[in-house]
Amino acid sequence: MELPGYRGRSQQLLRSSNVAVGDLVQVRVRNNAYKGTLLPRYEYADDHHIAIKLANGYNIGISTNNIVLVKRIRSGKAPRLVQTPLSSIDNKLPRIAVISTGGTIASRIDYRTGGVVPAVSAADLHSLMPELNNEVRVESEEILNISSENVRPKHWTLMAQTVEKQVATGMNGVVITHGTDTMGYSAAALSFALLGVPIPVIFVGSQRSSDRPSSDANLNLVGAARVASQASFSGVYVAMHIGLGDDLLAVHLGTRTRKNHTSRRDAFQSVNSEIAATVKDKLIEENKLRLPRRGSASDFQARSKFDDRVALVKYYPALDPDLFEFLIQRRIKGIIIEGTGLGHISADLHKAIKTAIDSGIVVGMTSQCLWGRVRMTVYDTGRDLLKIGVIPLEDMLAETALVKMMWVLGNYKRPEEIVSTLVDNLAGEITLRSPLRVGSK
Amino acid sequence: MKSYDSKELDVKVGLEIHQQLATQHKLFCKCPTLQSAEVSPGSLFSRRLRPSRSEIGEIDPAARFEFAKNRTIKYHGRLDSVCLVEADEEPPHSLNEEALEIGLLVALSLGSHIVDEIHIMRKIVIDGSNTGGFQRTVLIARGGELKIGRHSIKIQDISIEEDAARLLNESDELREFELDRLCTPLIEISTEPMSCTPEEVKDVALAIGRLLRSTKRVARGIGTIRQDVNISVAGGPVVEVKGVQQIELIEKILNYEVSRQLALKKLANELAKRDITELKLGPIIDLTNCFHSTNSTLIKKILGSSKEIKGIRVNRFKGLFNFESESGFRLGRELAEMARFHGLGGIFHSDELPQYGISEHEVQTVRKTLHTEEHDAFFLAAGDPKVLVFALNALQERLQLVVIGAPAETRATTPDGTTKYMRPKPGAARMYPETDLLPIEIQQTLLSKLKRSVPQPWEKQLANYSSRYGLSPTQAQKIFDSEDASLFEEIARLTAIAPSIVAATITETMKDLSRRGLNMERLSSAIIIELFTSLDKGLFAKEAISEILAVIGNGKANDIGEAISLLQLHQLETGELQQILEDVFSKNIGIVQDKREAAFSILMGMIMAKSRGRADGALVSTLLKKKLTEFLATSDQVRR
Ligand SMILES: [Zn+2]
């Protein structure tokens, strides 16, 4: 007898009434009765209501305090999602791999929990984007099913290795579906791990859940698949909406993009960089970023190690110098500071930072301004920090700098090599020239 | 109007009343519930909506149908009444407690069973009227009853839901909406199916409207209440008729819909008589070539605009397109309506051909191409190749249903009280939980609190109303039912004019002016208020009310002041006024002597009446006061 979500009083009542989720039941309460299908209970719901779906489609909760009797009218099977059969697809079409990691993009509502579950079969994906049936062959691989806030550096390694494997099978492109919260971090991580990747690797997510007809999932997914299969450039990108309409897609550099809004479909923006390309219907239009071209798959190798002994410290007026002491004790190897303005941090902390650097920790400086470049030669504070050995990281995003630190520490050993790689532009994460107009700024 | 016999024909009618609530904010955000009649300049964004699977993995037929039409939706809105929630760019905020309270109050006054734990649902609607592709709705109570005279009407469900966006215009490729109304709280009250006359149905709608208004917490004015009517005849499927804005249309619509359903039922019976339980249709066949040397200007025009002609054979259907019921209803008309709905100009069927310049020879060629036999019928349609097959498929599906009579579907009302096809009836797959919000337990403490403020029954409120304002029961009811009740109350508050005059103006005079074809939009609430404050100041006499409104209504004057001067209701010269004053004074000297200073108001009234409003009250007052003081002083002196 299945009673998912029920506990305590409600579970007891349903057990003793010998009914299960999916059954058509009659629930008699004092001077009234309800007929409906017994629903599962939400995970965090209380224990003194049972939920049923009435014939008119509405769900209601009935208090166990009022229930006189629960009777099964007809036992039912919890409905199963119907799989859409995959129609035959021309085998001359370009092949892309859709690697799913979780998130709401390729998902649909789950009858049992009322929440959303991933839809990962190739048939599911084709049914989510029927307009691609004559354009690409989709092969799907589910490597993870986690919310993006649970993605850790080891998962980047897994993603990078999966892409490496797909490249070797001759894929024309790869799409990685990902929750949006940390998609920027993952895209940055793979930008480094997949340096020199010969095909486009497109991260895609959706801000508005795919269980709603207004979801941005379709446009994002279709656009991502088009870029993966048809773009002439290679590298790691994030494809998401521009604006609130469902017509224009941005392809952001994996190292330059950031989720800048909690909910809007155009939450992702390129910071300190132009958008790499836009997609409108079938038209992919490239900006002047001199993106790497597609190449041959034969000599590609991923460098997918990350060292997670790093920290990102955002400066704030009450920051306690002892925090750095703690980081030293925890054997952290690299620290990215999100300083103020041009790259500053209170003089009260300089001593602590010096101690950290002296103990072998690599410390890089970015700015919490987001837009602009750190310049630490302008004010005394900056000069002091430079003297201590803090490395200015130009116009790199703090999150990208952090990820890059992990990757550099995972793949380089010699200190001077670590520093020079950190400040070197590898995947578009640093530009040394600041144009008058960049993107929205 | 001739009405059907609901008992004999077994007509069941269910009502769904939707009424906007007068809350501060919208249902799931903090936007104000203000609406303007204007269209916002420029569009905010556009969308494509696609059907999503329900929790049981099905796609709602109505949603699938709408998606097939492949339309872009453009939204307009004002930044002060639309936020990211209406744009579906931010999760909904918590359910508006004020709206819930009003809903619970109504439920309590109907004696309904209040749901212990309410679950917010999404009702899939992908025609663009909701930006998310669904309307949020929550069932708060079931059952209950409403007593109307000796009758007792059973209530089915009470829900709170968000109103939809306002449709501005639509074409085959584009729909445009205004967002200000979106997410405004509504209460929906549905009745159990009732077996009663159209007039009784109208009374039920009226009574529910009154009950809602008696809470004093519902919106008033045009478009704030609308009715859906569910109609079934003789145990047939339920047809849902949407969006009856005027209660007066209910009877007409019911009569139309019942005769339509009866006619289709008769056709089904005729098919049964011919032993046809399932309609056999041929495939869609291209007929463009049958018309290559046509003389029909209509067909020439069609083919000239690169359209195609396709047709379908209908086995053993000869004569049935034109099968006519007593009410004059024909199937051909129903199909033509559906064809137009799917973007075609209409259909031609074998029962009406040859006609429209189509020759007998062409009909024979078509028959040959479609392989029809003697008793077979056919229909054909012309259109853009892309639309044509889709539309013909829909027509095929519709035609299959003639064996059951009137199929279950959703129909829209027309301004002249008929109905037209709108979309397939939504299935159970259209409702799924709002995954962004948790269920809400209705607290007993809230219910106990609300029980104390359940509104008095309508009759009682009406009695209070008529005694408070000194209105006759009929007048009080008219005002209470009208959209202008709050306007009336405001004028009564602002002026000392007898409320019965205000009531008569708002109800009878306005109705009369409207009948005379005047532009009622020019007679705004502001104008009406100005009218009465001016009257209160004595700028004109109450007898001039109708004239003043008429000249504003027909555009000759723009405000009350202009109307007064246009109609030469201007004030009297001081000399003329003095004359009247002297006259009144001398004729009523007895009153003055008797009442002394207290005679002032009596004389004042007389002078104002005599000057027929053409006197400045303040001036009259000054002159009269002076005269009175002088007179009393003189007469006192004389006495002494
Ligand atoms: Zn809002």
XYZ file of N, CA, C and O in Angstrom, chain A residues 251-374:
496
model
N 24.002 33.774 -26.832
C 25.008 32.744 -26.582
C 26.160 33.447 -25.864
O 26.844 34.284 -26.441
N 26.284 33.174 -24.568
C 27.285 33.855 -23.765
C 28.552 33.010 -23.682
O 28.490 31.777 -23.635
N 29.700 33.689 -23.581
C 30.939 32.974 -23.303
C 30.813 32.321 -21.934
O 30.369 32.967 -20.976
N 31.222 31.052 -21.845
C 31.094 30.331 -20.573
C 31.802 31.005 -19.414
O 31.406 30.858 -18.255
N 32.846 31.775 -19.707
C 33.617 32.399 -18.631
C 33.123 33.795 -18.278
O 33.605 34.413 -17.342
N 32.167 34.286 -19.050
C 31.786 35.688 -18.888
C 30.364 35.888 -18.411
O 29.898 37.010 -18.306
N 29.652 34.794 -18.212
C 28.234 34.983 -17.944
C 27.878 34.749 -16.483
O 28.585 34.058 -15.751
N 26.796 35.388 -16.108
C 26.421 35.395 -14.715
C 24.904 35.484 -14.643
O 24.260 36.170 -15.447
N 24.328 34.792 -13.680
C 22.878 34.896 -13.454
C 22.635 36.162 -12.649
O 23.001 36.231 -11.479
N 22.048 37.146 -13.256
C 21.902 38.452 -12.613
C 20.478 38.778 -12.179
O 20.155 39.917 -11.891
N 19.615 37.785 -12.194
C 18.252 38.005 -11.717
C 17.741 36.687 -11.157
O 18.109 35.634 -11.661
N 16.909 36.784 -10.125
C 16.453 35.531 -9.515
C 15.472 34.770 -10.384
O 15.424 33.546 -10.332
N 14.667 35.474 -11.167
C 13.589 34.749 -11.842
C 13.376 35.053 -13.322
O 12.840 34.222 -14.038
N 13.786 36.214 -13.779
C 13.463 36.549 -15.174
C 14.133 35.601 -16.155
O 15.221 35.097 -15.895
N 13.491 35.423 -17.302
C 14.055 34.507 -18.292
C 15.318 35.067 -18.946
O 16.082 34.327 -19.538
N 15.505 36.374 -18.825
C 16.735 36.948 -19.376
C 17.751 37.225 -18.263
O 18.534 38.163 -18.335
N 17.741 36.368 -17.242
C 18.601 36.577 -16.079
C 20.095 36.556 -16.418
O 20.895 37.231 -15.782
N 20.469 35.786 -17.428
C 21.898 35.667 -17.726
C 22.378 36.826 -18.585
O 21.724 37.218 -19.557
N 23.495 37.366 -18.154
C 24.083 38.463 -18.911
C 25.577 38.195 -19.070
O 26.170 37.508 -18.246
N 26.134 38.758 -20.116
C 27.589 38.720 -20.249
C 28.134 39.931 -19.531
O 27.641 41.047 -19.716
N 29.122 39.720 -18.675
C 29.697 40.824 -17.920
C 31.087 41.126 -18.481
O 31.897 40.217 -18.665
N 31.346 42.388 -18.758
C 32.615 42.836 -19.332
C 32.931 42.187 -20.676
O 34.085 42.078 -21.074
N 31.899 41.714 -21.346
C 32.123 41.094 -22.650
C 30.864 41.198 -23.483
O 29.758 41.230 -22.948
N 31.055 41.261 -24.789
C 29.902 41.161 -25.677
C 29.345 39.753 -25.569
O 30.054 38.815 -25.201
N 28.083 39.617 -25.943
C 27.504 38.290 -26.138
C 28.248 37.662 -27.306
O 28.592 38.345 -28.274
N 28.526 36.362 -27.236
C 29.302 35.730 -28.303
C 28.497 35.654 -29.598
O 29.019 35.879 -30.679
N 27.203 35.340 -29.465
C 26.357 35.218 -30.662
C 24.904 35.335 -30.238
O 24.582 35.217 -29.067
N 24.041 35.594 -31.210
C 22.603 35.571 -30.938
C 21.953 34.551 -31.857
O 22.490 34.229 -32.926
N 20.809 34.036 -31.420
C 20.061 33.098 -32.245
C 18.641 33.612 -32.381
O 17.984 33.900 -31.382
N 18.216 33.774 -33.610
C 16.820 34.135 -33.855
C 16.296 33.159 -34.878
O 16.801 33.085 -35.987
N 15.269 32.393 -34.477
C 14.787 31.284 -35.294
C 15.980 30.421 -35.699
O 16.692 29.940 -34.857
N 16.228 30.303 -37.032
C 17.320 29.411 -37.425
C 18.625 30.171 -37.654
O 19.635 29.594 -38.025
N 18.579 31.472 -37.434
C 19.734 32.290 -37.770
C 20.670 32.487 -36.571
O 20.276 33.036 -35.552
N 21.895 32.011 -36.724
C 22.894 32.206 -35.678
C 23.804 33.344 -36.123
O 24.447 33.262 -37.176
N 23.832 34.407 -35.341
C 24.627 35.557 -35.748
C 25.759 35.758 -34.748
O 25.515 35.954 -33.563
N 26.994 35.738 -35.258
C 28.145 35.794 -34.385
C 28.601 37.241 -34.192
O 28.580 38.028 -35.135
N 28.991 37.575 -32.969
C 29.588 38.888 -32.747
C 31.081 38.833 -33.058
O 31.610 37.799 -33.434
N 31.765 39.973 -32.833
C 33.179 40.010 -33.253
C 34.132 39.594 -32.137
O 35.039 40.334 -31.788
N 33.886 38.454 -31.534
C 34.766 38.053 -30.433
C 35.899 37.142 -30.887
O 36.700 36.692 -30.092
N 35.977 36.872 -32.139
C 36.981 35.955 -32.686
C 36.983 34.635 -31.926
O 37.925 34.267 -31.222
N 35.859 33.971 -31.985
C 35.676 32.703 -31.286
C 36.482 31.618 -31.986
O 36.703 31.688 -33.197
N 36.932 30.609 -31.245
C 37.638 29.488 -31.884
C 36.729 28.755 -32.873
O 35.532 28.670 -32.661
N 37.306 28.256 -33.967
C 36.522 27.531 -34.988
C 36.423 26.060 -34.624
O 37.185 25.556 -33.811
N 35.482 25.392 -35.253
C 35.408 23.938 -35.086
C 36.726 23.296 -35.520
O 37.388 23.796 -36.420
N 37.096 22.205 -34.900
C 38.363 21.566 -35.246
C 38.194 20.062 -35.321
O 37.068 19.552 -35.315
N 39.311 19.373 -35.369
C 39.215 17.917 -35.476
C 39.191 17.309 -34.090
O 39.793 17.824 -33.144
N 38.486 16.195 -33.997
C 38.272 15.569 -32.702
C 39.466 14.735 -32.271
O 39.590 14.365 -31.113
N 40.403 14.470 -33.208
C 41.404 13.426 -32.947
C 42.336 13.731 -31.785
O 42.658 12.843 -31.003
N 42.770 14.979 -31.684
C 43.788 15.222 -30.651
C 43.241 15.939 -29.423
O 43.992 16.521 -28.661
N 41.930 15.873 -29.240
C 41.391 16.610 -28.108
C 41.447 15.795 -26.820
O 41.092 14.628 -26.776
N 41.898 16.475 -25.785
C 41.914 15.846 -24.474
C 41.455 16.857 -23.441
O 41.894 18.001 -23.434
N 40.565 16.419 -22.576
C 40.091 17.316 -21.519
C 41.083 17.329 -20.360
O 41.802 16.357 -20.143
N 41.154 18.468 -19.693
C 41.950 18.523 -18.450
C 40.963 18.847 -17.347
O 40.725 19.993 -17.026
N 40.430 17.792 -16.769
C 39.231 17.969 -15.971
C 39.441 17.892 -14.460
O 38.520 17.591 -13.721
N 40.688 18.169 -14.030
C 40.918 18.135 -12.576
C 40.630 19.500 -11.958
O 40.985 20.533 -12.522
N 40.019 19.485 -10.807
C 39.784 20.726 -10.052
C 40.211 20.512 -8.609
O 39.951 19.463 -8.027
N 40.878 21.494 -8.055
C 41.263 21.418 -6.639
C 40.289 22.299 -5.868
O 40.257 23.518 -6.076
N 39.504 21.695 -5.013
C 38.469 22.515 -4.371
C 38.925 23.159 -3.063
O 38.107 23.718 -2.330
N 40.220 23.141 -2.799
C 40.691 23.827 -1.579
C 40.893 25.324 -1.848
O 42.003 25.838 -1.829
N 39.778 25.979 -2.138
C 39.826 27.409 -2.450
C 38.708 28.125 -1.705
O 37.810 27.490 -1.178
N 38.809 29.423 -1.655
C 37.747 30.198 -1.012
C 37.520 31.486 -1.770
O 38.439 32.045 -2.371
N 36.255 31.915 -1.751
C 35.881 33.200 -2.334
C 35.443 34.091 -1.179
O 34.503 33.774 -0.465
N 36.182 35.170 -0.958
C 35.877 36.045 0.177
C 35.407 37.384 -0.342
O 36.129 38.080 -1.044
N 34.176 37.689 0.011
C 33.657 38.987 -0.387
C 33.949 39.966 0.744
O 33.589 39.718 1.901
N 34.599 41.057 0.405
C 34.911 42.041 1.440
C 33.640 42.753 1.877
O 32.772 43.091 1.077
N 33.527 42.929 3.195
C 32.433 43.753 3.726
C 32.991 44.482 4.930
O 33.998 44.056 5.521
N 32.392 45.610 5.316
C 33.017 46.483 6.325
C 33.341 45.822 7.662
O 34.231 46.286 8.360
N 32.654 44.753 8.029
C 32.955 44.153 9.330
C 33.768 42.874 9.207
O 33.828 42.079 10.145
N 34.368 42.660 8.042
C 35.101 41.396 7.821
C 36.189 41.197 8.880
O 37.010 42.075 9.133
N 36.168 40.028 9.507
C 37.080 39.713 10.622
C 38.388 39.139 10.066
O 38.358 38.167 9.319
N 39.541 39.731 10.400
C 40.828 39.219 9.893
C 41.046 37.746 10.237
O 41.740 37.028 9.517
N 40.417 37.278 11.331
C 40.613 35.892 11.744
C 40.105 34.891 10.712
O 40.467 33.726 10.730
N 39.215 35.379 9.803
C 38.703 34.495 8.756
C 39.865 33.928 7.944
O 39.896 32.760 7.592
N 40.871 34.784 7.679
C 42.013 34.324 6.889
C 42.833 33.314 7.683
O 43.359 32.357 7.133
N 42.889 33.544 9.003
C 43.587 32.604 9.880
C 42.934 31.228 9.756
O 43.596 30.200 9.626
N 41.609 31.246 9.772
C 40.844 30.003 9.654
C 41.143 29.313 8.324
O 41.345 28.111 8.263
N 41.186 30.114 7.245
C 41.433 29.531 5.921
C 42.824 28.896 5.853
O 43.005 27.859 5.226
N 43.779 29.554 6.520
C 45.137 28.982 6.542
C 45.108 27.640 7.261
O 45.650 26.646 6.786
N 44.418 27.606 8.397
C 44.320 26.366 9.173
C 43.662 25.249 8.376
O 44.002 24.087 8.516
N 42.652 25.639 7.533
C 41.941 24.631 6.733
C 42.754 24.202 5.514
O 42.260 23.480 4.669
N 43.980 24.689 5.415
C 44.885 24.333 4.317
C 44.317 24.686 2.939
O 44.425 23.935 1.971
N 43.679 25.840 2.915
C 43.184 26.362 1.640
C 44.390 26.734 0.787
O 45.412 27.210 1.302
N 44.312 26.512 -0.523
C 45.469 26.799 -1.379
C 45.318 28.082 -2.206
O 46.292 28.631 -2.684
N 44.057 28.474 -2.399
C 43.858 29.699 -3.178
C 42.681 30.485 -2.658
O 41.683 29.902 -2.219
N 42.824 31.814 -2.674
C 41.713 32.674 -2.236
C 41.449 33.710 -3.326
O 42.376 34.360 -3.813
N 40.185 33.850 -3.693
C 39.794 34.968 -4.551
C 39.070 35.973 -3.663
O 38.142 35.616 -2.934
N 39.549 37.197 -3.693
C 38.872 38.242 -2.935
C 37.993 39.052 -3.878
O 38.415 39.412 -4.979
N 36.775 39.269 -3.426
C 35.909 40.207 -4.143
C 36.041 41.520 -3.394
O 35.369 41.759 -2.395
N 36.966 42.344 -3.863
C 37.236 43.591 -3.166
C 36.281 44.687 -3.586
O 35.385 44.487 -4.399
N 36.504 45.849 -2.991
C 35.677 46.988 -3.382
C 36.334 47.699 -4.567
O 37.535 47.568 -4.802
N 35.524 48.463 -5.283
C 36.021 49.344 -6.338
C 37.091 48.752 -7.217
O 36.937 47.689 -7.806
N 38.198 49.436 -7.286
C 39.290 49.030 -8.175
C 40.055 47.813 -7.665
O 41.010 47.382 -8.286
N 39.656 47.293 -6.502
C 40.311 46.092 -5.963
C 40.899 46.348 -4.591
O 42.096 46.119 -4.363
N 40.063 46.839 -3.687
C 40.555 47.228 -2.362
C 39.947 46.382 -1.264
O 38.920 45.734 -1.436
N 40.602 46.432 -0.127
C 40.130 45.726 1.045
C 40.747 46.458 2.234
O 41.864 46.964 2.149
N 40.024 46.575 3.311
C 40.433 47.394 4.461
C 41.868 47.109 4.918
O 42.306 45.951 4.948
N 42.562 48.166 5.303
C 43.949 48.035 5.768
C 44.047 47.111 6.975
O 45.078 46.468 7.200
N 42.952 47.012 7.759
C 42.960 46.130 8.937
C 43.209 44.670 8.571
O 43.569 43.863 9.414
N 42.986 44.353 7.288
C 43.079 42.955 6.888
C 44.398 42.630 6.192
O 44.711 41.482 5.928
N 45.167 43.670 5.890
C 46.373 43.454 5.081
C 47.336 42.487 5.738
O 47.932 41.635 5.077
N 47.441 42.613 7.052
C 48.395 41.748 7.762
C 47.974 40.284 7.618
O 48.798 39.404 7.347
N 46.686 40.053 7.827
C 46.168 38.687 7.737
C 46.392 38.112 6.344
O 46.752 36.938 6.186
N 46.185 38.956 5.317
C 46.361 38.479 3.950
C 47.830 38.171 3.668
O 48.176 37.176 3.035
N 48.692 39.029 4.228
C 50.131 38.790 4.047
C 50.521 37.433 4.641
O 51.244 36.655 4.038
N 49.987 37.177 5.832
C 50.262 35.890 6.480
C 49.825 34.737 5.579
O 50.530 33.734 5.436
N 48.617 34.880 4.987
C 48.109 33.824 4.117
C 49.038 33.610 2.925
O 49.402 32.471 2.607
N 49.464 34.714 2.310
C 50.332 34.589 1.126
C 51.674 33.989 1.525
O 52.204 33.106 0.849
N 52.171 34.453 2.675
C 53.463 33.935 3.144
C 53.386 32.438 3.417
O 54.378 31.725 3.303
N 52.178 31.967 3.764
C 52.062 30.529 4.037
C 51.814 29.732 2.759
O 51.542 28.539 2.821
N 51.891 30.420 1.597
C 51.824 29.694 0.325
C 50.489 29.766 -0.382
O 50.291 29.139 -1.423
N 49.536 30.489 0.180
C 48.224 30.597 -0.471
C 48.295 31.619 -1.607
O 48.875 32.686 -1.451
N 47.691 31.252 -2.752
C 47.633 32.189 -3.876
C 46.404 33.070 -3.672
O 45.306 32.563 -3.489
N 46.603 34.391 -3.687
C 45.478 35.294 -3.461
C 45.282 36.183 -4.685
O 46.199 36.873 -5.115
N 44.059 36.123 -5.251
C 43.753 36.943 -6.417
C 42.673 37.955 -6.078
O 41.827 37.718 -5.221
N 42.721 39.106 -6.771
C 41.766 40.170 -6.486
C 40.810 40.384 -7.660
O 41.233 40.528 -8.811
N 39.517 40.393 -7.339
C 38.497 40.788 -8.324
C 37.671 41.895 -7.678
O 37.895 42.229 -6.526
N 36.694 42.412 -8.406
C 35.901 43.509 -7.834
C 34.437 43.151 -7.690
O 33.842 42.532 -8.579
N 33.867 43.576 -6.567
C 32.434 43.334 -6.381
C 31.581 44.297 -7.213
O 30.367 44.211 -7.198
N 32.233 45.206 -7.948
C 31.479 46.075 -8.853
C 30.897 45.307 -10.037
O 30.021 45.809 -10.726
N 31.404 44.109 -10.267
C 31.044 43.296 -11.432
C 31.567 43.886 -12.734
O 32.313 43.248 -13.447
N 31.148 45.114 -13.043
C 31.595 45.710 -14.300
C 32.877 46.512 -14.069
O 32.990 47.245 -13.088
N 33.813 46.324 -14.943
C 35.060 47.078 -14.859
C 36.240 46.190 -14.492
O 36.109 44.978 -14.309
N 37.359 46.842 -14.357
C 38.640 46.151 -14.192
C 39.242 46.543 -12.843
O 39.034 47.665 -12.393
N 39.978 45.644 -12.201
C 40.693 46.059 -10.989
C 41.995 46.758 -11.403
O 42.651 46.350 -12.361
